[in-house]
Structures are given as structure tokens and as C-alpha cells.
PDB file of C-alpha atoms (C1' of nucleotides) in Angstrom:
ATOM      1  CA  MET A   1     -47.802 100.883-136.324  1.00  0.00           C
ATOM      2  CA  LYS A   2     -46.465 104.290-136.789  1.00  0.00           C
ATOM      3  CA  THR A   3     -44.276 106.207-138.992  1.00  0.00           C
ATOM      4  CA  GLU A   4     -42.829 109.597-139.783  1.00  0.00           C
ATOM      5  CA  PRO A   5     -43.740 109.793-143.505  1.00  0.00           C
ATOM      6  CA  SER A   6     -40.531 112.252-143.871  1.00  0.00           C
ATOM      7  CA  ALA A   7     -38.827 108.958-142.349  1.00  0.00           C
ATOM      8  CA  PHE A   8     -40.428 106.181-144.386  1.00  0.00           C
ATOM      9  CA  SER A   9     -44.005 106.565-146.252  1.00  0.00           C
ATOM     10  CA  TRP A  10     -47.183 104.349-146.948  1.00  0.00           C
ATOM     11  CA  GLU A  11     -46.712 105.581-150.599  1.00  0.00           C
ATOM     12  CA  GLN A  12     -42.502 103.992-150.273  1.00  0.00           C
ATOM     13  CA  LEU A  13     -44.144 101.088-148.698  1.00  0.00           C
ATOM     14  CA  VAL A  14     -46.578 100.624-151.891  1.00  0.00           C
ATOM     15  CA  LYS A  15     -43.819 101.631-154.291  1.00  0.00           C
ATOM     16  CA  ASP A  16     -41.542  98.720-152.748  1.00  0.00           C
ATOM     17  CA  GLY A  17     -43.949  96.509-152.294  1.00  0.00           C
ATOM     18  CA  THR A  18     -42.220  95.065-149.611  1.00  0.00           C
ATOM     19  CA  THR A  19     -40.181  96.316-146.091  1.00  0.00           C
ATOM     20  CA  THR A  20     -38.785  94.926-143.418  1.00  0.00           C
ATOM     21  CA  TRP A  21     -39.705  97.331-140.151  1.00  0.00           C
ATOM     22  CA  ASP A  22     -36.469  97.488-138.052  1.00  0.00           C
ATOM     23  CA  GLY A  23     -35.163  99.839-136.102  1.00  0.00           C
ATOM     24  CA  VAL A  24     -37.670  99.768-133.489  1.00  0.00           C
ATOM     25  CA  ARG A  25     -35.547 100.407-129.757  1.00  0.00           C
ATOM     26  CA  ASN A  26     -38.090 100.253-127.377  1.00  0.00           C
ATOM     27  CA  TYR A  27     -39.007  97.411-125.557  1.00  0.00           C
ATOM     28  CA  GLN A  28     -42.888  97.732-125.432  1.00  0.00           C
ATOM     29  CA  ALA A  29     -42.909  98.083-128.940  1.00  0.00           C
ATOM     30  CA  ARG A  30     -40.271  95.453-128.975  1.00  0.00           C
ATOM     31  CA  ASN A  31     -42.783  93.366-127.539  1.00  0.00           C
ATOM     32  CA  ASN A  32     -45.423  94.504-129.512  1.00  0.00           C
ATOM     33  CA  LEU A  33     -43.397  93.235-132.595  1.00  0.00           C
ATOM     34  CA  LYS A  34     -42.566  89.924-131.094  1.00  0.00           C
ATOM     35  CA  LEU A  35     -46.697  88.962-130.630  1.00  0.00           C
ATOM     36  CA  MET A  36     -47.488  89.740-134.628  1.00  0.00           C
ATOM     37  CA  LYS A  37     -47.981  87.202-136.464  1.00  0.00           C
ATOM     38  CA  THR A  38     -47.641  86.301-140.173  1.00  0.00           C
ATOM     39  CA  GLY A  39     -50.460  86.884-142.088  1.00  0.00           C
ATOM     40  CA  ASP A  40     -52.070  89.388-139.249  1.00  0.00           C
ATOM     41  CA  LEU A  41     -52.819  92.938-140.562  1.00  0.00           C
ATOM     42  CA  ALA A  42     -51.665  96.191-139.283  1.00  0.00           C
ATOM     43  CA  PHE A  43     -53.153  99.916-139.859  1.00  0.00           C
ATOM     44  CA  ILE A  44     -49.673 102.346-140.969  1.00  0.00           C
ATOM     45  CA  TYR A  45     -50.061 105.332-139.401  1.00  0.00           C
ATOM     46  CA  HIS A  46     -48.162 108.536-140.090  1.00  0.00           C
ATOM     47  CA  SER A  47     -47.457 110.692-137.438  1.00  0.00           C
ATOM     48  CA  VAL A  48     -46.175 114.291-136.896  1.00  0.00           C
ATOM     49  CA  SER A  49     -47.340 115.921-140.267  1.00  0.00           C
ATOM     50  CA  ASP A  50     -50.397 113.982-141.402  1.00  0.00           C
ATOM     51  CA  LYS A  51     -51.675 112.281-138.096  1.00  0.00           C
ATOM     52  CA  GLU A  52     -53.435 110.178-140.163  1.00  0.00           C
ATOM     53  CA  ILE A  53     -54.284 106.142-140.658  1.00  0.00           C
ATOM     54  CA  VAL A  54     -53.022 105.755-144.457  1.00  0.00           C
ATOM     55  CA  GLY A  55     -53.512 102.018-145.765  1.00  0.00           C
ATOM     56  CA  ILE A  56     -53.170  98.391-144.437  1.00  0.00           C
ATOM     57  CA  ALA A  57     -50.257  96.161-144.633  1.00  0.00           C
ATOM     58  CA  LYS A  58     -50.188  92.849-143.494  1.00  0.00           C
ATOM     59  CA  ILE A  59     -46.834  90.998-141.515  1.00  0.00           C
ATOM     60  CA  SER A  60     -45.575  88.666-144.748  1.00  0.00           C
ATOM     61  CA  LYS A  61     -42.675  87.375-142.100  1.00  0.00           C
ATOM     62  CA  GLU A  62     -42.579  87.577-137.999  1.00  0.00           C
ATOM     63  CA  TYR A  63     -39.903  88.769-136.171  1.00  0.00           C
ATOM     64  CA  PHE A  64     -36.297  87.858-136.600  1.00  0.00           C
ATOM     65  CA  GLN A  65     -33.328  89.495-135.433  1.00  0.00           C
ATOM     66  CA  ASP A  66     -33.385  93.317-136.452  1.00  0.00           C
ATOM     67  CA  PRO A  67     -30.765  93.656-139.566  1.00  0.00           C
ATOM     68  CA  THR A  68     -29.628  97.328-138.576  1.00  0.00           C
ATOM     69  CA  THR A  69     -27.737  95.963-135.064  1.00  0.00           C
ATOM     70  CA  PRO A  70     -25.912  92.968-134.035  1.00  0.00           C
ATOM     71  CA  ASP A  71     -28.342  93.214-130.473  1.00  0.00           C
ATOM     72  CA  CYS A  72     -29.793  90.650-130.106  1.00  0.00           C
ATOM     73  CA  ASN A  73     -32.491  92.376-128.004  1.00  0.00           C
ATOM     74  CA  TRP A  74     -33.924  93.909-131.077  1.00  0.00           C
ATOM     75  CA  VAL A  75     -36.457  92.230-133.524  1.00  0.00           C
ATOM     76  CA  ALA A  76     -37.693  93.309-136.930  1.00  0.00           C
ATOM     77  CA  VAL A  77     -40.940  91.912-138.965  1.00  0.00           C
ATOM     78  CA  ASP A  78     -41.450  91.794-143.000  1.00  0.00           C
ATOM     79  CA  LEU A  79     -44.417  94.216-144.101  1.00  0.00           C
ATOM     80  CA  ILE A  80     -46.518  93.879-147.590  1.00  0.00           C
ATOM     81  CA  PRO A  81     -48.631  96.851-148.732  1.00  0.00           C
ATOM     82  CA  ILE A  82     -52.683  95.326-148.875  1.00  0.00           C
ATOM     83  CA  GLU A  83     -54.931  98.239-148.794  1.00  0.00           C
ATOM     84  CA  SER A  84     -54.190 101.978-149.601  1.00  0.00           C
ATOM     85  CA  LEU A  85     -57.200 103.890-148.256  1.00  0.00           C
ATOM     86  CA  THR A  86     -59.185 105.926-149.776  1.00  0.00           C
ATOM     87  CA  LYS A  87     -60.868 107.628-147.213  1.00  0.00           C
ATOM     88  CA  LYS A  88     -57.928 108.030-144.666  1.00  0.00           C
ATOM     89  CA  ILE A  89     -58.681 107.832-140.469  1.00  0.00           C
ATOM     90  CA  LYS A  90     -57.728 111.139-138.983  1.00  0.00           C
ATOM     91  CA  LEU A  91     -56.057 111.124-135.091  1.00  0.00           C
ATOM     92  CA  SER A  92     -58.661 113.195-134.630  1.00  0.00           C
ATOM     93  CA  GLU A  93     -61.667 110.692-135.869  1.00  0.00           C
ATOM     94  CA  ILE A  94     -60.361 108.069-133.613  1.00  0.00           C
ATOM     95  CA  LYS A  95     -60.144 110.428-130.814  1.00  0.00           C
ATOM     96  CA  LEU A  96     -63.912 111.504-131.433  1.00  0.00           C
ATOM     97  CA  ASN A  97     -64.959 107.792-131.177  1.00  0.00           C
ATOM     98  CA  PRO A  98     -66.272 107.107-127.358  1.00  0.00           C
ATOM     99  CA  GLU A  99     -64.981 103.075-128.097  1.00  0.00           C
ATOM    100  CA  LEU A 100     -61.661 103.414-129.169  1.00  0.00           C
ATOM    101  CA  GLN A 101     -60.640 106.436-125.933  1.00  0.00           C
ATOM    102  CA  ASN A 102     -58.583 103.505-124.374  1.00  0.00           C
ATOM    103  CA  ILE A 103     -56.427 102.355-127.595  1.00  0.00           C
ATOM    104  CA  ALA A 104     -52.308 102.829-127.273  1.00  0.00           C
ATOM    105  CA  LEU A 105     -52.196 105.138-129.821  1.00  0.00           C
ATOM    106  CA  LEU A 106     -54.503 107.742-127.829  1.00  0.00           C
ATOM    107  CA  LYS A 107     -52.929 106.705-124.580  1.00  0.00           C
ATOM    108  CA  GLN A 108     -48.624 106.114-125.294  1.00  0.00           C
ATOM    109  CA  SER A 109     -49.022 108.782-128.071  1.00  0.00           C
ATOM    110  CA  ARG A 110     -45.092 107.772-128.445  1.00  0.00           C
ATOM    111  CA  LEU A 111     -45.379 103.859-128.669  1.00  0.00           C
ATOM    112  CA  SER A 112     -44.430 103.570-132.150  1.00  0.00           C
ATOM    113  CA  VAL A 113     -45.934  99.909-132.326  1.00  0.00           C
ATOM    114  CA  ILE A 114     -49.513  99.179-130.990  1.00  0.00           C
ATOM    115  CA  PRO A 115     -51.782  96.589-130.288  1.00  0.00           C
ATOM    116  CA  LEU A 116     -55.549  96.663-131.460  1.00  0.00           C
ATOM    117  CA  THR A 117     -58.283  94.341-130.724  1.00  0.00           C
ATOM    118  CA  LYS A 118     -60.150  92.521-133.699  1.00  0.00           C
ATOM    119  CA  LYS A 119     -63.410  95.226-132.135  1.00  0.00           C
ATOM    120  CA  GLU A 120     -60.782  97.442-132.400  1.00  0.00           C
ATOM    121  CA  TYR A 121     -59.471  97.028-135.449  1.00  0.00           C
ATOM    122  CA  GLU A 122     -63.243  96.908-137.088  1.00  0.00           C
ATOM    123  CA  ILE A 123     -64.282  99.960-135.874  1.00  0.00           C
ATOM    124  CA  ILE A 124     -61.478 101.772-137.181  1.00  0.00           C
ATOM    125  CA  ARG A 125     -61.800 100.024-140.174  1.00  0.00           C
ATOM    126  CA  SER A 126     -65.348 101.298-140.588  1.00  0.00           C
ATOM    127  CA  LEU A 127     -64.156 104.333-140.651  1.00  0.00           C
ATOM    128  CA  GLY A 128     -62.176 104.200-143.173  1.00  0.00           C
ATOM    129  CA  LYS A 129     -65.067 103.602-145.747  1.00  0.00           C
ATOM    130  CA  TYR A 130     -67.248 105.885-146.795  1.00  0.00           C
TER     131      TYR A 130
ATOM    132  C1'  DG B   1     -41.666 126.075-132.252  1.00  0.00           C
ATOM    133  C1'  DC B   2     -43.391 124.642-127.932  1.00  0.00           C
ATOM    134  C1'  DC B   3     -43.919 121.644-124.613  1.00  0.00           C
ATOM    135  C1'  DA B   4     -46.460 117.121-122.126  1.00  0.00           C
ATOM    136  C1'  DA B   5     -45.309 112.791-121.609  1.00  0.00           C
ATOM    137  C1'  DC B   6     -42.099 109.408-121.213  1.00  0.00           C
ATOM    138  C1'  DG B   7     -38.116 106.512-121.696  1.00  0.00           C
ATOM    139  C1'  DT B   8     -33.301 105.858-120.128  1.00  0.00           C
ATOM    140  C1'  DT B   9     -29.305 106.778-117.391  1.00  0.00           C
ATOM    141  C1'  DG B  10     -26.218 107.985-113.844  1.00  0.00           C
ATOM    142  C1'  DG B  11     -24.973 109.663-109.504  1.00  0.00           C
ATOM    143  C1'  DC B  12     -25.924 108.694-104.636  1.00  0.00           C
TER     144       DC B  12
ATOM    145  C1'  DG C   1     -32.902 101.052-105.850  1.00  0.00           C
ATOM    146  C1'  DC C   2     -33.883 105.537-106.185  1.00  0.00           C
ATOM    147  C1'  DC C   3     -34.735 109.367-108.866  1.00  0.00           C
ATOM    148  C1'  DA C   4     -33.257 114.292-110.660  1.00  0.00           C
ATOM    149  C1'  DA C   5     -31.711 115.174-115.240  1.00  0.00           C
ATOM    150  C1'  DC C   6     -31.694 114.748-119.809  1.00  0.00           C
ATOM    151  C1'  DG C   7     -33.298 112.943-124.205  1.00  0.00           C
ATOM    152  C1'  DT C   8     -36.535 111.547-127.838  1.00  0.00           C
ATOM    153  C1'  DT C   9     -41.731 111.777-129.448  1.00  0.00           C
ATOM    154  C1'  DG C  10     -45.478 113.846-131.223  1.00  0.00           C
ATOM    155  C1'  DG C  11     -48.933 116.428-130.607  1.00  0.00           C
ATOM    156  C1'  DC C  12     -50.880 121.213-130.483  1.00  0.00           C
TER     157       DC C  12
END
DNA sequence: GCCAACGTTGGC
DNA sequence: GCCAACGTTGGC
């Protein structure tokens, strides 16, 4: 899941302990939100200024009506922070990995909620360890 | 700051 | 229903 740190950062999520991931206004991203189940894990990626994965969060509440709009097309999920990565994962590192060439983060850089297979998750996770 | 990529809008 | 125009996102 991507966020611009100037709008909402991982540090803010850690400080707050939980957040509602709302404001998604893209159908593909919305569909990916709906696929998430309570207990699923998600990387949090800082776009624009940092371009790196900074932490891992868990879905604490799966999709529900986005509270920021009365339009029932849009949904949100709740997240809680699980782990701050001491070794952050740069976009450039992900780009260098031949097994990660097909993930939507690279293919569709504008998509804000991006699906990963378990295998892709494990590969990316391993990049975040010394 | 620029621009490519992509989604959305609206005229036809 | 097509497609040009426009707006937004995000990497560089």
C-alpha cells in the first residue's frame, strides 16, 4: 500500500497505533482493497520523496464503506502497524530483483493498493533483512 | 520541475 | 461507443 509521506506517513501510523485507509478513488485499487482479509499483511511504501518500503502493517478490519464519502462505490480498511523495518527496502532494490519485475508496483506505478503473491512477499521481506 | 503513464470526462 | 483532451500520480 502506497502513501505519500507528506500526506500520511508510516511514522504517523506507528504513533496513532491504527488508521483507516480511506480516500481510495480508483477502481482497481478499490478491488484490491476488497480482496484483503482481516489478518493479511501489507507493506507500507512511501512514494515520491522516499521511494522505499518502510514498514509492515496488518489488516485489522477488512473492507467497509469509506467514511469520507457517502458514495457506496468506495471502501476503506483498518490497519495496525506490525513492524518498522530497520533496513528499509528501496524501490531501486526491488527493481534490481529479477523475480520482482512483474509486480504492479513496477508495472503500474500509479496504482495505490497493489497485490502481491506470498512468494513475492517473501522475496521482498528478505530484502528488508540484513 | 518535467514528463510519461494512466484514468476519467465529454463531445461527436 | 470511440477517442481527444485533460487531470493526476509518481519516477526521474
